[in-house]
Short mmCIF file of C-alpha atoms and ligand atoms in Angstrom, two decimals:
data_model
loop_
_atom_site.label_atom_id
_atom_site.label_comp_id
_atom_site.label_asym_id
_atom_site.label_seq_id
_atom_site.Cartn_x
_atom_site.Cartn_y
_atom_site.Cartn_z
CA MET A 1 97.50 154.54 181.94
CA LEU A 2 97.03 151.90 179.29
CA HIS A 3 94.61 149.70 181.13
CA LEU A 4 92.16 152.60 181.47
CA ASP A 5 91.45 152.13 177.70
CA PHE A 6 90.30 148.50 178.52
CA HIS A 7 88.80 149.13 182.00
CA PRO A 8 87.20 152.43 182.43
CA THR A 9 85.45 151.97 185.81
CA GLY A 10 86.07 150.24 189.11
CA ARG A 11 89.25 149.48 190.76
CA HIS A 12 92.17 147.36 189.32
CA PHE A 13 92.74 144.33 191.42
CA LEU A 14 96.33 144.53 192.25
CA GLN A 15 96.64 140.85 193.56
CA ILE A 16 100.38 140.47 193.22
CA PRO A 17 102.52 140.02 196.38
CA GLY A 18 103.91 143.56 196.38
CA PRO A 19 103.65 146.17 195.58
CA SER A 20 100.43 145.73 197.55
CA PRO A 21 97.18 147.74 197.22
CA VAL A 22 97.74 150.81 199.11
CA PRO A 23 94.91 151.96 201.66
CA ASP A 24 93.27 155.37 200.88
CA ARG A 25 94.30 156.64 204.17
CA ILE A 26 97.85 156.22 203.37
CA LEU A 27 97.50 157.77 199.97
CA ARG A 28 95.91 160.77 201.33
CA ALA A 29 98.69 161.05 203.82
CA ILE A 30 101.47 160.95 201.01
CA SER A 31 99.53 163.65 199.22
CA LEU A 32 100.21 166.22 201.77
CA PRO A 33 102.56 169.13 200.64
CA THR A 34 106.27 168.36 200.96
CA ILE A 35 108.09 169.90 203.95
CA ASP A 36 111.61 170.98 204.64
CA HIS A 37 113.59 167.78 205.52
CA ARG A 38 115.92 169.89 207.71
CA GLY A 39 113.06 171.82 209.48
CA PRO A 40 111.72 171.18 212.87
CA GLU A 41 108.68 169.24 211.74
CA PHE A 42 110.63 166.70 209.83
CA GLY A 43 112.82 165.89 212.93
CA ALA A 44 109.63 164.98 215.06
CA LEU A 45 108.36 162.95 212.14
CA GLY A 46 111.68 161.10 211.79
CA LEU A 47 111.76 160.10 215.63
CA LYS A 48 108.19 159.15 215.51
CA VAL A 49 108.61 156.83 212.58
CA MET A 50 111.82 155.34 213.89
CA ALA A 51 110.06 154.50 217.18
CA ASP A 52 107.12 152.99 215.59
CA LEU A 53 109.26 150.87 213.29
CA GLN A 54 111.18 149.49 216.40
CA LYS A 55 107.74 148.06 217.58
CA ILE A 56 107.04 146.56 214.25
CA PHE A 57 110.56 144.98 213.92
CA LYS A 58 110.16 143.99 217.74
CA THR A 59 113.61 145.58 218.41
CA THR A 60 114.88 148.22 220.94
CA ARG A 61 117.80 148.82 218.58
CA PRO A 62 118.04 151.25 215.60
CA VAL A 63 116.14 150.84 212.39
CA LEU A 64 117.86 152.62 209.42
CA ILE A 65 115.45 154.05 206.73
CA TYR A 66 116.77 154.36 203.07
CA PRO A 67 115.23 155.98 200.06
CA ALA A 68 115.57 152.73 197.98
CA SER A 69 113.84 149.59 197.03
CA GLY A 70 114.41 146.52 199.00
CA THR A 71 117.36 145.56 196.91
CA GLY A 72 119.29 148.64 198.30
CA ALA A 73 118.75 147.42 201.91
CA TRP A 74 120.03 143.88 200.83
CA GLU A 75 123.24 145.67 199.72
CA ALA A 76 123.45 147.80 202.80
CA ALA A 77 123.25 144.78 205.06
CA LEU A 78 126.23 143.21 203.19
CA VAL A 79 128.41 146.20 202.58
CA ASN A 80 128.16 147.48 206.22
CA THR A 81 129.21 144.14 207.91
CA LEU A 82 131.56 142.39 205.51
CA SER A 83 134.77 142.68 203.78
CA ALA A 84 135.95 141.90 200.19
CA GLY A 85 136.36 138.00 199.76
CA ASP A 86 134.52 137.09 203.03
CA GLN A 87 132.71 133.88 203.09
CA VAL A 88 128.88 134.04 203.44
CA LEU A 89 126.52 131.08 203.65
CA MET A 90 123.11 131.51 201.84
CA PHE A 91 120.10 129.24 201.68
CA GLU A 92 118.35 129.20 198.28
CA THR A 93 114.63 129.00 199.14
CA GLY A 94 113.64 130.51 195.85
CA HIS A 95 114.24 133.32 193.30
CA PHE A 96 114.73 136.22 195.96
CA ALA A 97 117.23 134.11 197.82
CA ALA A 98 118.88 133.43 194.55
CA LEU A 99 119.09 137.26 193.71
CA TRP A 100 120.47 137.95 197.10
CA HIS A 101 123.18 135.39 196.37
CA LYS A 102 123.92 137.05 192.94
CA LEU A 103 124.19 140.48 194.71
CA ALA A 104 126.66 139.13 197.20
CA THR A 105 128.85 137.54 194.56
CA ARG A 106 128.85 140.91 192.46
CA LEU A 107 129.98 142.80 195.62
CA GLY A 108 133.01 140.45 195.80
CA LEU A 109 132.03 138.01 198.60
CA SER A 110 132.56 134.42 198.47
CA ALA A 111 128.82 133.33 198.65
CA GLU A 112 128.21 129.59 199.22
CA ARG A 113 124.60 128.37 198.42
CA LEU A 114 122.84 125.66 200.43
CA ALA A 115 119.60 124.31 198.91
CA TRP A 116 117.16 121.34 199.14
CA PRO A 117 118.00 118.72 196.55
CA GLY A 118 115.84 117.82 193.61
CA ALA A 119 112.01 118.32 193.57
CA SER A 120 112.01 119.80 197.08
CA ALA A 121 114.01 122.87 195.97
CA TRP A 122 112.03 126.08 195.98
CA ARG A 123 109.04 124.29 197.78
CA GLN A 124 110.52 124.23 201.37
CA GLY A 125 111.99 126.61 203.86
CA VAL A 126 115.51 127.05 205.13
CA ASP A 127 116.69 123.55 206.56
CA ALA A 128 118.40 124.56 209.74
CA SER A 129 120.16 121.26 210.25
CA MET A 130 121.92 121.84 206.95
CA VAL A 131 123.08 125.28 208.22
CA SER A 132 124.38 123.80 211.40
CA GLN A 133 126.20 121.03 209.77
CA ARG A 134 127.77 123.34 207.41
CA LEU A 135 128.93 125.72 210.30
CA ALA A 136 130.20 122.72 212.35
CA ALA A 137 132.42 122.13 209.44
CA ASP A 138 133.95 125.54 209.57
CA PRO A 139 135.99 125.26 212.88
CA GLY A 140 138.24 128.21 211.62
CA HIS A 141 135.16 130.51 211.46
CA GLN A 142 135.78 131.54 207.97
CA ILE A 143 131.93 131.96 207.30
CA LYS A 144 131.21 135.47 208.47
CA ALA A 145 127.39 135.56 207.90
CA VAL A 146 124.35 133.22 207.23
CA CYS A 147 121.79 134.93 204.98
CA VAL A 148 118.25 133.73 204.73
CA VAL A 149 114.85 134.96 203.49
CA HIS A 150 111.96 134.84 206.01
CA ASN A 151 109.14 134.92 203.60
CA GLU A 152 110.19 133.60 200.06
CA THR A 153 107.85 135.84 197.82
CA SER A 154 108.60 133.68 194.89
CA THR A 155 107.14 130.67 196.13
CA GLY A 156 104.87 131.40 199.12
CA VAL A 157 107.00 129.56 201.73
CA THR A 158 108.17 131.00 205.15
CA SER A 159 111.22 129.96 207.02
CA ASP A 160 111.65 129.37 210.76
CA ILE A 161 114.14 132.05 211.71
CA ALA A 162 114.48 131.11 215.30
CA ALA A 163 115.49 127.52 214.19
CA VAL A 164 118.15 129.14 212.10
CA ARG A 165 119.41 131.04 215.13
CA ARG A 166 119.58 127.97 217.18
CA ALA A 167 121.50 126.17 214.38
CA ILE A 168 124.03 128.87 214.57
CA ASP A 169 124.25 128.66 218.33
CA SER A 170 124.39 124.94 218.47
CA ALA A 171 127.60 125.10 216.20
CA ALA A 172 128.81 127.73 218.61
CA HIS A 173 129.65 129.73 215.55
CA PRO A 174 130.15 133.56 215.51
CA ALA A 175 128.57 134.22 212.13
CA LEU A 176 126.18 137.03 211.81
CA LEU A 177 122.73 136.28 211.01
CA LEU A 178 121.21 138.48 208.13
CA VAL A 179 117.48 138.03 207.32
CA ASP A 180 115.37 139.25 204.50
CA THR A 181 111.80 139.93 205.63
CA ILE A 182 111.00 142.33 202.78
CA SER A 183 107.62 140.76 202.22
CA GLY A 184 107.05 139.21 205.64
CA LEU A 185 107.29 142.34 207.90
CA ALA A 186 103.96 143.47 209.24
CA ALA A 187 102.04 140.57 207.78
CA ALA A 188 103.77 137.47 209.36
CA ASP A 189 105.19 137.47 212.72
CA TYR A 190 108.66 138.64 212.96
CA ARG A 191 111.00 139.27 216.05
CA HIS A 192 114.31 140.84 215.27
CA ASP A 193 115.71 140.94 219.00
CA GLU A 194 114.06 137.70 220.28
CA TRP A 195 115.47 135.67 217.40
CA GLY A 196 118.80 137.17 217.56
CA VAL A 197 118.96 138.62 214.09
CA ASP A 198 121.97 140.93 213.34
CA VAL A 199 120.52 142.61 210.35
CA THR A 200 116.91 142.56 209.28
CA VAL A 201 116.28 143.75 205.60
CA SER A 202 112.80 144.98 204.70
CA GLY A 203 110.94 147.28 202.47
CA SER A 204 107.81 149.45 202.14
CA GLN A 205 105.77 148.01 199.35
CA LYS A 206 104.62 144.73 200.92
CA GLY A 207 103.19 144.16 204.32
CA LEU A 208 103.58 147.87 205.18
CA MET A 209 101.05 148.72 202.45
CA LEU A 210 103.10 151.62 201.14
CA PRO A 211 104.18 152.29 197.60
CA PRO A 212 107.78 151.14 196.60
CA GLY A 213 110.51 153.55 197.64
CA ILE A 214 111.66 152.99 201.32
CA ALA A 215 113.79 150.17 202.63
CA PHE A 216 115.17 149.35 206.09
CA ASN A 217 117.95 147.73 207.97
CA ALA A 218 117.31 146.90 211.70
CA VAL A 219 120.73 146.28 213.28
CA SER A 220 121.99 144.45 216.34
CA PRO A 221 124.83 145.76 218.55
CA LYS A 222 126.96 142.88 217.10
CA ALA A 223 126.26 144.00 213.50
CA ILE A 224 127.26 147.58 214.45
CA GLU A 225 130.52 146.22 215.93
CA ALA A 226 131.14 144.38 212.68
CA SER A 227 130.40 147.54 210.73
CA LYS A 228 133.37 149.07 212.30
CA LYS A 229 135.76 146.49 210.82
CA SER A 230 134.04 145.89 207.68
CA THR A 231 136.08 147.10 204.58
CA LEU A 232 133.53 146.72 201.56
CA PRO A 233 133.31 150.10 199.87
CA LYS A 234 130.10 152.07 201.09
CA SER A 235 128.96 155.66 201.21
CA PHE A 236 125.32 156.10 200.43
CA TRP A 237 124.64 152.86 202.45
CA ALA A 238 127.02 153.64 205.17
CA TRP A 239 125.32 153.12 208.69
CA ASP A 240 127.65 155.18 210.74
CA GLU A 241 126.49 158.69 209.35
CA MET A 242 123.10 157.62 209.26
CA LEU A 243 122.97 156.41 212.81
CA GLU A 244 124.60 159.55 214.04
CA ILE A 245 122.27 161.98 212.35
CA ASN A 246 119.09 159.69 212.96
CA ARG A 247 119.54 160.39 216.73
CA SER A 248 117.84 163.80 216.08
CA GLY A 249 115.22 162.45 213.59
CA TYR A 250 117.17 163.61 210.58
CA PHE A 251 119.05 161.98 207.51
CA PRO A 252 122.48 162.55 205.90
CA TYR A 253 120.76 163.09 202.71
CA THR A 254 117.28 163.92 201.37
CA PRO A 255 114.82 161.28 202.82
CA ASN A 256 111.61 160.18 200.98
CA THR A 257 109.59 162.82 202.55
CA ASN A 258 106.13 162.21 201.42
CA LEU A 259 106.58 158.46 201.59
CA MET A 260 107.55 159.06 205.25
CA TYR A 261 104.12 160.64 205.81
CA GLY A 262 102.68 157.36 204.47
CA LEU A 263 104.98 155.29 206.72
CA SER A 264 103.84 157.07 209.69
CA GLU A 265 100.32 156.59 208.79
CA ALA A 266 100.82 152.84 208.10
CA CYS A 267 102.51 152.47 211.47
CA ASP A 268 99.48 154.14 213.16
CA MET A 269 97.05 151.73 211.37
CA ILE A 270 99.27 148.55 212.10
CA LEU A 271 100.00 149.43 215.65
CA GLY A 272 96.50 150.76 216.27
CA GLN A 273 95.06 147.42 215.17
CA GLY A 274 97.76 145.50 217.03
CA LEU A 275 100.34 143.25 215.27
CA ASP A 276 98.75 140.01 216.43
CA ARG A 277 95.40 141.01 214.67
CA VAL A 278 97.35 142.05 211.61
CA PHE A 279 99.02 138.65 211.51
CA ARG A 280 95.73 136.74 212.14
CA ARG A 281 94.06 138.71 209.28
CA HIS A 282 96.70 137.60 206.86
CA GLN A 283 96.64 134.03 208.13
CA ARG A 284 92.92 133.90 207.65
CA TRP A 285 93.02 135.31 204.01
CA GLY A 286 95.76 132.81 203.14
CA GLU A 287 93.47 129.97 204.55
CA GLY A 288 90.65 131.21 202.51
CA VAL A 289 92.72 131.36 199.19
CA ARG A 290 94.13 127.91 199.78
CA ALA A 291 90.71 126.64 200.34
CA ALA A 292 90.01 127.90 196.81
CA VAL A 293 93.12 126.44 195.24
CA ARG A 294 92.37 122.94 196.90
CA ALA A 295 88.86 123.07 195.64
CA TRP A 296 90.21 123.65 192.04
CA GLY A 297 92.39 120.74 192.50
CA LEU A 298 95.56 122.65 191.79
CA PRO A 299 98.84 122.10 193.77
CA ILE A 300 100.18 124.69 196.08
CA GLN A 301 103.81 125.39 195.68
CA CYS A 302 104.57 125.38 199.28
CA ALA A 303 105.05 121.66 200.13
CA ASP A 304 104.96 121.96 203.93
CA PRO A 305 101.62 123.23 205.45
CA ALA A 306 103.46 124.38 208.48
CA LEU A 307 105.41 126.94 206.22
CA TYR A 308 102.46 128.37 204.20
CA SER A 309 103.15 132.08 203.70
CA PRO A 310 100.30 134.36 205.18
CA VAL A 311 101.22 136.92 202.42
CA LEU A 312 100.89 134.99 199.13
CA THR A 313 100.09 131.62 197.72
CA GLY A 314 101.75 130.04 194.82
CA VAL A 315 99.70 128.03 192.47
CA MET A 316 101.09 125.63 190.16
CA THR A 317 99.44 125.30 186.76
CA PRO A 318 98.67 121.83 185.09
CA GLU A 319 100.93 120.56 182.39
CA GLY A 320 100.41 122.44 179.13
CA LEU A 321 98.78 125.58 180.67
CA ASP A 322 101.23 128.53 180.43
CA ALA A 323 100.66 130.42 183.69
CA ASP A 324 101.77 133.68 182.02
CA ALA A 325 99.12 133.21 179.30
CA LEU A 326 96.49 132.67 182.00
CA ARG A 327 97.77 135.89 183.91
CA ARG A 328 97.66 137.95 180.52
CA LEU A 329 94.00 136.73 179.94
CA ILE A 330 92.82 137.40 183.48
CA TYR A 331 94.44 140.83 183.22
CA GLU A 332 92.87 141.78 180.06
CA ARG A 333 89.34 140.45 180.74
CA PHE A 334 88.97 140.97 184.36
CA ASP A 335 91.32 143.89 185.17
CA CYS A 336 93.20 141.67 187.75
CA SER A 337 97.03 141.43 188.11
CA LEU A 338 98.25 138.19 189.63
CA GLY A 339 102.10 137.72 190.44
CA THR A 340 104.13 135.90 187.48
CA GLY A 341 106.24 132.78 188.16
CA LEU A 342 109.93 134.01 188.90
CA GLY A 343 113.21 132.32 187.66
CA GLN A 344 112.77 128.63 187.18
CA LEU A 345 109.08 128.74 188.00
CA LYS A 346 108.21 131.03 185.00
CA GLY A 347 105.15 129.89 183.16
CA ARG A 348 104.58 127.09 185.61
CA MET A 349 102.93 129.03 188.44
CA PHE A 350 101.06 132.22 189.37
CA ARG A 351 101.01 133.83 192.81
CA ILE A 352 98.00 135.25 194.49
CA GLY A 353 98.85 138.04 196.88
CA HIS A 354 96.75 138.37 200.13
CA LEU A 355 98.18 141.45 201.60
CA GLY A 356 97.74 145.20 201.77
CA ASP A 357 94.46 146.88 201.44
CA CYS A 358 92.24 143.92 200.69
CA ASN A 359 89.33 142.10 202.51
CA ASP A 360 87.24 138.98 202.22
CA LEU A 361 85.21 140.34 199.22
CA THR A 362 88.09 141.67 197.31
CA LEU A 363 89.86 138.16 197.65
CA ILE A 364 86.66 136.36 196.63
CA ALA A 365 86.56 138.64 193.53
CA ALA A 366 90.09 138.02 192.62
CA LEU A 367 89.60 134.27 193.02
CA SER A 368 86.60 134.57 190.69
CA ALA A 369 88.81 136.24 188.13
CA CYS A 370 91.22 133.25 188.58
CA GLU A 371 88.42 130.73 188.22
CA MET A 372 86.97 132.35 185.11
CA GLY A 373 90.37 132.56 183.69
CA LEU A 374 91.25 128.88 184.26
CA LYS A 375 87.85 127.95 182.73
CA LEU A 376 88.45 130.19 179.64
CA CYS A 377 91.71 128.42 179.29
CA GLY A 378 90.03 125.04 179.18
CA THR A 379 91.64 123.90 182.50
CA PRO A 380 89.75 120.92 183.99
CA LEU A 381 88.80 121.92 187.67
CA ALA A 382 87.83 119.62 190.39
CA GLY A 383 85.37 122.15 191.88
CA SER A 384 84.54 125.73 192.53
CA GLY A 385 87.35 127.41 194.35
CA VAL A 386 85.14 130.47 194.71
CA GLN A 387 82.49 128.51 196.42
CA ALA A 388 85.11 127.06 198.77
CA ALA A 389 86.40 130.45 199.62
CA MET A 390 82.82 131.75 200.29
CA ASP A 391 82.24 128.84 202.50
CA PHE A 392 85.55 129.33 204.33
CA PHE A 393 84.96 133.08 205.03
CA ALA A 394 81.29 132.72 205.78
CA GLY A 395 82.11 130.07 208.32
CA GLN A 396 84.64 132.11 210.05
CA GLN A 397 84.12 134.86 212.61
CA ALA A 398 84.08 138.25 211.30
CA PRO A 399 87.69 139.38 210.97
CA ALA A 400 88.91 140.30 214.50
C1 PLP B 1 110.20 142.36 196.92
C2 PLP B 1 111.38 141.53 197.53
C3 PLP B 1 112.71 141.75 197.19
C4 PLP B 1 113.16 142.98 196.36
O1 PLP B 1 112.72 144.11 196.77
P1 PLP B 1 112.75 145.31 195.66
O2 PLP B 1 111.89 146.35 196.43
O3 PLP B 1 112.07 144.78 194.53
O4 PLP B 1 114.25 145.67 195.52
C5 PLP B 1 113.60 140.90 197.89
N1 PLP B 1 113.30 139.95 198.84
C6 PLP B 1 112.09 139.56 198.96
C7 PLP B 1 111.80 138.59 199.80
C8 PLP B 1 111.00 140.41 198.32
O5 PLP B 1 109.66 140.00 198.39
#
């Protein structure tokens, strides 16, 4: 490990918005001996984890588990429900939405992109009225799916998924609703059934606090119906065999056994605390971090306070300060990793993750790394963000 040469003691501050810091309890669970994935113990584990996941996705329908990164589950959602040349409507809220669009195009779908114009692009959530207008202009129902990102990790902006559902319904359009909550799940409120989502895509290494390597599709009955007619090629990602074998807790191929132990532990932690408490905790961390950014006098990438992400905060750097040079300095001097600006935001912003195994004090420490780094780069600051965060956290009730 290269950084050990620079930082022989203490813990590295992994303050990126995923992979998030993994709680020791989960690391210990993962370290147990690997078992037979066709033996009796594994079937019980599989059934337990699938039932727990339904509570976290807030669905009574199946949740499929892939040994893959989130990108695999993006692909699974599309290849199981759509056919070559199908039209899909995607809203570009940021870099991840753009990557999903690229993936759809590479699969041979005709992927249309909606976006906010000009300076609002990548600073706002999905505009549901744009979606309903576009669907209303499609009386022949050529558009087969609407794809949106719930928590845009490249910007720190959330989107109102219930509003997107209402937009589809108000146009009386039969398109499927596919939602990426790879970084939102188990950190921001999410309701697969209530919001009428057809496929929810998620992953292990963000709100679920696991290492990378597991990804999910939560599916609706309408999505399963669509999968019976879909003709895009699929084998590894195919839902049919997976759903069949999952009924007994097993998988058609080798699942990620040790990560499944971790997943079981993560579900116990999250459901044991209660989802509402988990959401409040992230909300509070986000408020504390934003108090610091405001005190510095730096702009927050998310332009609408109602859409602030509870998972991460995107901080825009002043003209002339390369955000990646700042990140590099903070890494080398203070052993703290911050998220890079992605796509068109490269060099212009950094992202502070407030998810996973952190608490008020680790966040204050990470903010102090940012503040020291900003000062070392000669950035004029309006005030102390660390002081503002301390005041915020001290003035709040102890985390519930
Ligand atoms: C992390 C992330 C992805 C990509 O997931 P990988 O695990 O890197 O494949 C996609 N969408 C969002 C919103 C993400 O945060």
